[in-house]
Amino acid sequence: QPETVTVPVGTTVAWTNRDDIGPGVYHPENPHSVTSDTGLFHGELTDTNNIFSYTFTEAGVFGYYCELHTGETATVIVK
C-alpha cells in the first residue's frame, strides 16, 4: 500500500512485509515478493517485517507484482 506512489528520480522506495494472519496471531512465514514487470528489480519478503528497497535512477512508470499472489500488483511513477 498504496497501489500507486509517485516519487522524484533518485528516490529509494522500501517495501516491508506487514502480512500477519490476523489480530493477535503471528505466523513466521507469510512470504511475498516485489517483482518488477520488466525484470528491473526483484526482492524476496520471506517473513513478516522483511524489507526490500530499490533506488529509482530514471523517470518512468514501473509496475510490479508479488510472484506468489497474482492479485497483488502496484505501480511506482518516477518523475
C-alpha positions in Angstrom: 0.0 0.0 0.0 -0.6 2.4 -1.6 -1.2 0.8 -5.0 0.4 3.7 -6.8 3.1 6.0 -5.5 4.8 9.0 -7.3 8.4 9.9 -6.4 11.2 12.0 -7.8 14.2 10.5 -9.6 16.8 9.3 -7.1 14.3 8.2 -4.5 14.8 4.9 -2.7 11.5 3.1 -2.2 11.3 0.5 0.6 8.7 -2.3 0.8 8.1 -4.0 4.1 6.2 -7.3 4.6 3.5 -6.4 7.1 1.4 -9.5 6.5 0.1 -11.1 9.7 -2.6 -13.7 9.6 -4.9 -11.8 11.8 -5.2 -9.7 15.0 -3.0 -11.2 17.7 -1.9 -14.0 15.5 1.7 -14.2 14.4 2.9 -16.7 11.7 6.6 -16.7 10.9 6.2 -17.2 7.2 3.9 -15.0 5.1 6.1 -14.7 2.0 5.7 -12.1 -0.7 7.9 -10.8 -3.4 8.4 -7.4 -5.1 9.0 -8.3 -8.7 9.3 -5.7 -11.5 7.1 -6.3 -14.6 10.3 -5.8 -16.7 12.8 -7.6 -14.5 14.4 -4.3 -13.3 14.2 -5.4 -9.6 13.2 -8.4 -7.5 13.1 -8.7 -3.8 12.0 -11.6 -1.5 10.0 -10.6 1.5 10.1 -14.1 3.1 8.9 -13.1 6.6 6.9 -10.5 8.4 8.9 -7.3 8.7 11.4 -8.1 6.0 12.4 -5.1 3.9 13.4 -4.7 0.3 14.5 -1.4 -1.2 15.3 -0.1 -4.6 16.6 3.3 -5.8 14.9 4.6 -9.0 17.5 6.4 -11.1 15.4 7.3 -14.1 11.9 8.6 -14.8 9.2 6.2 -15.9 6.2 4.1 -14.8 7.3 0.9 -13.1 4.8 -1.8 -12.4 5.4 -4.6 -10.0 3.7 -7.7 -8.5 4.0 -10.5 -6.0 5.1 -13.7 -7.6 3.2 -15.7 -5.0 -0.1 -13.7 -5.1 -1.1 -12.8 -8.6 -3.7 -10.2 -7.5 -1.0 -8.1 -5.6 0.1 -5.5 -8.1 1.1 -1.9 -7.9 3.0 0.9 -9.7 5.8 3.4 -8.9 5.7 6.5 -11.0 9.1 8.3 -11.1 9.2 11.9 -12.3 
